[in-house]
Amino acid sequence: MAQAPQISVVVPVFDEEGAAPALAREIAAAFAGRDYEMIFVDDASRDGTRAALAALRAEIPQLRVLAHRKNSGQSRSIRTGILAARGEVIVTLDGDGQNDPADAPKLADALLAGPPELALVGGERVKRQDSRAKKVASKVGNGVRKRLLKDTANDTGCGLKAFRREAFLRLPYFDHIHRYLPALMLREGYRTAFQPVHHRNRETGVSKYTNLGRLWVSVSDLLGVMWLQSRSRNPGGVDEV
């Protein structure tokens, strides 16, 4: 087996035939010359997403394409990619092309340059290219979550993140976990950091979420993470004697 890469870029996609190939090429350009692999996880798309990505493997040798047999959501797709990943550092991007792949290497580099206890460097979107309603809902949701969880994150909805694979695998898994990674990393005793990143217009496809849908699941998720925090007991480190 070939030597494991240092970085695994994981991208969940669902019905993104128009965006996925261009995004894969942009990721390849951003990480050119780096020790990495790229894993696209197709969440049972109904269009030609899977075939379009499979056709790129000859052009991009670092590309791997995994496919769910049933649609299972973004968090499960991210987890599928991480479980299959061989890199010690995971970089995630949304599959709609709104995250700029050019920002991804700097997050990975910040993580690698940090101390071992730094487990996550998250992106914070500047000049968001979304509707006013979506931006207002996101601002309110982020404010409530930050106040209740004290996770220091201004924008957990940003799909662009770099984190240590080992740290992620220590976290309790649940649907929508990708929005609570900072809080859960802190719960395990790790440190987190954040950097501004670009945000782009969606050029193809349609959003898979609505403000009402996000609100409905966010309430129960938030209560669940608050419960996990309340039940945490951190030993402060482990020494072998």
Tab-separated table of C-alpha atoms in Angstrom:
chain	number	residue	atom	x	y	z
A	1	MET	CA	0.000	0.000	0.000
A	2	ALA	CA	1.230	3.492	-0.802
A	3	GLN	CA	2.399	5.663	2.059
A	4	ALA	CA	-0.466	7.455	3.797
A	5	PRO	CA	-0.825	11.132	2.844
A	6	GLN	CA	-0.558	13.869	5.449
A	7	ILE	CA	-3.839	15.556	4.536
A	8	SER	CA	-7.210	14.130	3.517
A	9	VAL	CA	-9.664	16.571	1.936
A	10	VAL	CA	-13.229	15.343	2.507
A	11	VAL	CA	-16.146	16.744	0.485
A	12	PRO	CA	-19.770	15.597	0.954
A	13	VAL	CA	-21.946	15.976	-2.158
A	14	PHE	CA	-25.606	15.407	-2.960
A	15	ASP	CA	-27.003	16.291	-6.391
A	16	GLU	CA	-24.023	18.510	-7.224
A	17	GLU	CA	-23.309	17.333	-10.783
A	18	GLY	CA	-22.789	20.932	-11.860
A	19	ALA	CA	-20.437	21.953	-9.033
A	20	ALA	CA	-18.493	18.822	-8.069
A	21	PRO	CA	-16.089	18.427	-11.038
A	22	ALA	CA	-14.999	22.076	-11.002
A	23	LEU	CA	-14.593	21.929	-7.220
A	24	ALA	CA	-12.413	18.822	-7.480
A	25	ARG	CA	-10.148	20.572	-9.985
A	26	GLU	CA	-9.900	23.629	-7.733
A	27	ILE	CA	-8.938	21.463	-4.756
A	28	ALA	CA	-6.277	19.736	-6.863
A	29	ALA	CA	-4.870	23.136	-7.861
A	30	ALA	CA	-4.908	24.419	-4.267
A	31	PHE	CA	-3.043	21.367	-2.944
A	32	ALA	CA	-0.688	20.881	-5.903
A	33	GLY	CA	2.708	19.753	-4.668
A	34	ARG	CA	1.276	18.776	-1.252
A	35	ASP	CA	1.035	15.319	0.285
A	36	TYR	CA	-2.748	14.840	0.183
A	37	GLU	CA	-5.711	12.788	-0.957
A	38	MET	CA	-9.168	13.999	-1.940
A	39	ILE	CA	-12.288	12.070	-0.924
A	40	PHE	CA	-15.676	12.957	-2.369
A	41	VAL	CA	-18.593	11.202	-0.664
A	42	ASP	CA	-21.677	10.993	-2.864
A	43	ASP	CA	-24.741	10.813	-0.618
A	44	ALA	CA	-26.902	8.779	-3.033
A	45	SER	CA	-27.257	11.592	-5.556
A	46	ARG	CA	-30.131	11.376	-8.039
A	47	ASP	CA	-28.257	13.126	-10.840
A	48	GLY	CA	-24.920	12.451	-12.537
A	49	THR	CA	-22.698	13.544	-9.646
A	50	ARG	CA	-21.180	10.106	-9.092
A	51	ALA	CA	-20.409	9.470	-12.751
A	52	ALA	CA	-18.957	12.953	-13.226
A	53	LEU	CA	-16.572	12.453	-10.307
A	54	ALA	CA	-15.613	8.929	-11.341
A	55	ALA	CA	-14.654	10.275	-14.767
A	56	LEU	CA	-12.131	12.608	-13.124
A	57	ARG	CA	-10.037	9.913	-11.459
A	58	ALA	CA	-7.725	9.567	-14.436
A	59	GLU	CA	-7.171	13.340	-14.437
A	60	ILE	CA	-6.777	13.653	-10.644
A	61	PRO	CA	-4.970	10.584	-9.240
A	62	GLN	CA	-5.448	11.797	-5.646
A	63	LEU	CA	-9.241	11.599	-6.045
A	64	ARG	CA	-11.247	8.880	-4.321
A	65	VAL	CA	-15.027	8.595	-4.742
A	66	LEU	CA	-17.168	6.905	-2.096
A	67	ALA	CA	-20.909	6.389	-2.566
A	68	HIS	CA	-23.682	5.883	-0.044
A	69	ARG	CA	-26.351	3.391	-1.016
A	70	LYS	CA	-28.988	5.500	0.772
A	71	ASN	CA	-29.145	9.235	1.397
A	72	SER	CA	-27.924	9.814	4.958
A	73	GLY	CA	-27.141	13.509	5.256
A	74	GLN	CA	-24.105	15.765	5.380
A	75	SER	CA	-22.743	14.703	8.772
A	76	ARG	CA	-22.842	11.018	7.883
A	77	SER	CA	-21.153	11.759	4.562
A	78	ILE	CA	-18.368	13.655	6.331
A	79	ARG	CA	-17.937	10.810	8.806
A	80	THR	CA	-17.836	8.241	5.998
A	81	GLY	CA	-15.025	10.211	4.383
A	82	ILE	CA	-13.108	10.586	7.644
A	83	LEU	CA	-13.363	6.875	8.456
A	84	ALA	CA	-11.948	6.072	5.012
A	85	ALA	CA	-9.299	8.811	5.158
A	86	ARG	CA	-5.636	7.962	5.563
A	87	GLY	CA	-4.339	11.416	6.460
A	88	GLU	CA	-3.692	12.632	10.007
A	89	VAL	CA	-5.264	15.992	9.113
A	90	ILE	CA	-8.785	16.267	7.727
A	91	VAL	CA	-9.905	19.277	5.688
A	92	THR	CA	-13.618	19.538	4.918
A	93	LEU	CA	-15.376	21.709	2.340
A	94	ASP	CA	-19.017	21.975	1.352
A	95	GLY	CA	-19.784	20.356	-1.995
A	96	ASP	CA	-21.703	23.309	-3.461
A	97	GLY	CA	-18.591	25.299	-4.357
A	98	GLN	CA	-19.291	28.227	-2.024
A	99	ASN	CA	-16.179	27.504	0.063
A	100	ASP	CA	-13.023	28.659	-1.734
A	101	PRO	CA	-10.520	25.767	-1.959
A	102	ALA	CA	-7.687	28.318	-2.112
A	103	ASP	CA	-8.301	28.950	1.610
A	104	ALA	CA	-8.021	25.284	2.583
A	105	PRO	CA	-4.206	24.872	2.672
A	106	LYS	CA	-3.754	27.796	5.067
A	107	LEU	CA	-6.126	26.208	7.586
A	108	ALA	CA	-4.256	22.912	7.330
A	109	ASP	CA	-0.921	24.701	7.742
A	110	ALA	CA	-2.155	26.597	10.811
A	111	LEU	CA	-3.232	23.316	12.373
A	112	LEU	CA	0.055	21.578	11.580
A	113	ALA	CA	2.073	24.519	12.916
A	114	GLY	CA	0.161	24.549	16.200
A	115	PRO	CA	0.744	22.520	19.355
A	116	PRO	CA	-0.642	18.958	19.650
A	117	GLU	CA	-3.564	20.193	21.735
A	118	LEU	CA	-4.760	22.402	18.859
A	119	ALA	CA	-7.257	20.060	17.241
A	120	LEU	CA	-9.313	22.302	14.957
A	121	VAL	CA	-8.871	25.436	12.855
A	122	GLY	CA	-12.229	26.573	11.527
A	123	GLY	CA	-13.078	29.005	8.770
A	124	GLU	CA	-15.208	32.074	9.427
A	125	ARG	CA	-16.924	33.350	6.284
A	126	VAL	CA	-16.469	37.014	5.394
A	127	LYS	CA	-18.705	38.850	2.915
A	128	ARG	CA	-21.149	35.941	2.769
A	129	GLN	CA	-22.819	35.454	-0.596
A	130	ASP	CA	-26.199	34.312	0.721
A	131	SER	CA	-29.682	35.812	0.909
A	132	ARG	CA	-30.360	38.378	3.624
A	133	ALA	CA	-32.792	36.002	5.342
A	134	LYS	CA	-30.189	33.250	5.426
A	135	LYS	CA	-27.523	35.581	6.808
A	136	VAL	CA	-29.838	36.910	9.531
A	137	ALA	CA	-30.893	33.400	10.549
A	138	SER	CA	-27.255	32.298	10.654
A	139	LYS	CA	-26.222	35.300	12.756
A	140	VAL	CA	-28.971	34.655	15.290
A	141	GLY	CA	-28.282	30.923	15.425
A	142	ASN	CA	-24.549	31.399	15.826
A	143	GLY	CA	-25.094	33.954	18.576
A	144	VAL	CA	-27.422	31.712	20.577
A	145	ARG	CA	-25.183	28.683	20.169
A	146	LYS	CA	-22.019	30.585	21.102
A	147	ARG	CA	-23.621	32.015	24.223
A	148	LEU	CA	-25.030	28.697	25.436
A	149	LEU	CA	-22.118	26.426	24.529
A	150	LYS	CA	-19.297	28.942	25.068
A	151	ASP	CA	-17.468	27.431	22.105
A	152	THR	CA	-15.830	30.767	21.019
A	153	ALA	CA	-16.919	30.124	17.400
A	154	ASN	CA	-18.604	32.844	15.354
A	155	ASP	CA	-19.514	30.673	12.356
A	156	THR	CA	-19.830	26.926	12.900
A	157	GLY	CA	-21.923	26.692	9.729
A	158	CYS	CA	-18.823	27.220	7.589
A	159	GLY	CA	-18.009	23.903	5.943
A	160	LEU	CA	-14.325	24.759	5.579
A	161	LYS	CA	-12.464	23.316	8.562
A	162	ALA	CA	-9.162	21.574	9.292
A	163	PHE	CA	-8.931	19.181	12.215
A	164	ARG	CA	-7.017	16.172	13.486
A	165	ARG	CA	-8.584	12.870	12.472
A	166	GLU	CA	-7.714	11.253	15.800
A	167	ALA	CA	-9.483	14.043	17.701
A	168	PHE	CA	-12.641	13.732	15.585
A	169	LEU	CA	-12.822	9.992	16.199
A	170	ARG	CA	-12.885	10.647	19.945
A	171	LEU	CA	-16.104	12.657	19.663
A	172	PRO	CA	-19.607	11.223	20.173
A	173	TYR	CA	-21.238	10.981	16.753
A	174	PHE	CA	-24.743	12.262	15.963
A	175	ASP	CA	-26.458	13.773	12.931
A	176	HIS	CA	-25.458	17.438	12.380
A	177	ILE	CA	-22.295	16.989	14.449
A	178	HIS	CA	-20.383	19.088	11.897
A	179	ARG	CA	-22.041	22.231	13.319
A	180	TYR	CA	-20.843	21.475	16.851
A	181	LEU	CA	-17.246	20.407	16.316
A	182	PRO	CA	-15.698	23.375	18.199
A	183	ALA	CA	-17.796	22.738	21.321
A	184	LEU	CA	-17.133	19.005	21.231
A	185	MET	CA	-13.393	19.494	20.702
A	186	LEU	CA	-13.272	21.811	23.725
A	187	ARG	CA	-15.242	19.222	25.714
A	188	GLU	CA	-12.448	16.714	25.056
A	189	GLY	CA	-9.823	19.161	26.306
A	190	TYR	CA	-8.510	20.268	22.907
A	191	ARG	CA	-7.953	23.817	21.695
A	192	THR	CA	-9.578	25.451	18.670
A	193	ALA	CA	-8.757	28.458	16.488
A	194	PHE	CA	-10.450	30.310	13.641
A	195	GLN	CA	-9.412	32.212	10.521
A	196	PRO	CA	-11.359	34.340	8.022
A	197	VAL	CA	-12.097	32.661	4.695
A	198	HIS	CA	-13.780	33.700	1.453
A	199	HIS	CA	-17.341	32.815	0.539
A	200	ARG	CA	-18.698	32.546	-2.995
A	201	ASN	CA	-22.007	32.548	-4.814
A	202	ARG	CA	-23.611	29.218	-5.555
A	203	GLU	CA	-23.294	28.863	-9.332
A	204	THR	CA	-25.243	25.618	-9.840
A	205	GLY	CA	-27.762	23.449	-8.022
A	206	VAL	CA	-29.983	24.447	-5.104
A	207	SER	CA	-29.541	24.615	-1.341
A	208	LYS	CA	-30.533	21.464	0.531
A	209	TYR	CA	-31.590	23.401	3.636
A	210	THR	CA	-34.242	25.924	4.683
A	211	ASN	CA	-34.147	28.318	7.627
A	212	LEU	CA	-37.159	26.580	9.210
A	213	GLY	CA	-35.593	23.166	8.737
A	214	ARG	CA	-32.347	24.272	10.349
A	215	LEU	CA	-34.208	25.823	13.298
A	216	TRP	CA	-36.193	22.656	13.946
A	217	VAL	CA	-33.151	20.401	14.248
A	218	SER	CA	-30.930	23.026	15.886
A	219	VAL	CA	-33.052	23.230	19.034
A	220	SER	CA	-32.796	19.516	19.840
A	221	ASP	CA	-29.127	19.399	18.778
A	222	LEU	CA	-28.252	22.348	20.989
A	223	LEU	CA	-29.956	20.783	23.995
A	224	GLY	CA	-28.153	17.521	23.303
A	225	VAL	CA	-24.726	19.145	23.149
A	226	MET	CA	-25.462	21.086	26.343
A	227	TRP	CA	-26.263	17.757	27.993
A	228	LEU	CA	-23.005	16.250	26.720
A	229	GLN	CA	-21.097	19.193	28.149
A	230	SER	CA	-22.800	18.775	31.511
A	231	ARG	CA	-21.803	15.098	31.634
A	232	SER	CA	-18.147	15.634	30.744
A	233	ARG	CA	-15.318	14.865	33.193
A	234	ASN	CA	-11.850	15.689	31.894
A	235	PRO	CA	-8.811	14.046	33.579
A	236	GLY	CA	-6.483	16.816	32.391
A	237	GLY	CA	-4.164	14.362	30.650
A	238	VAL	CA	-2.946	10.810	31.134
A	239	ASP	CA	0.445	9.669	32.408
A	240	GLU	CA	1.796	6.130	32.142
A	241	VAL	CA	3.704	5.121	35.266
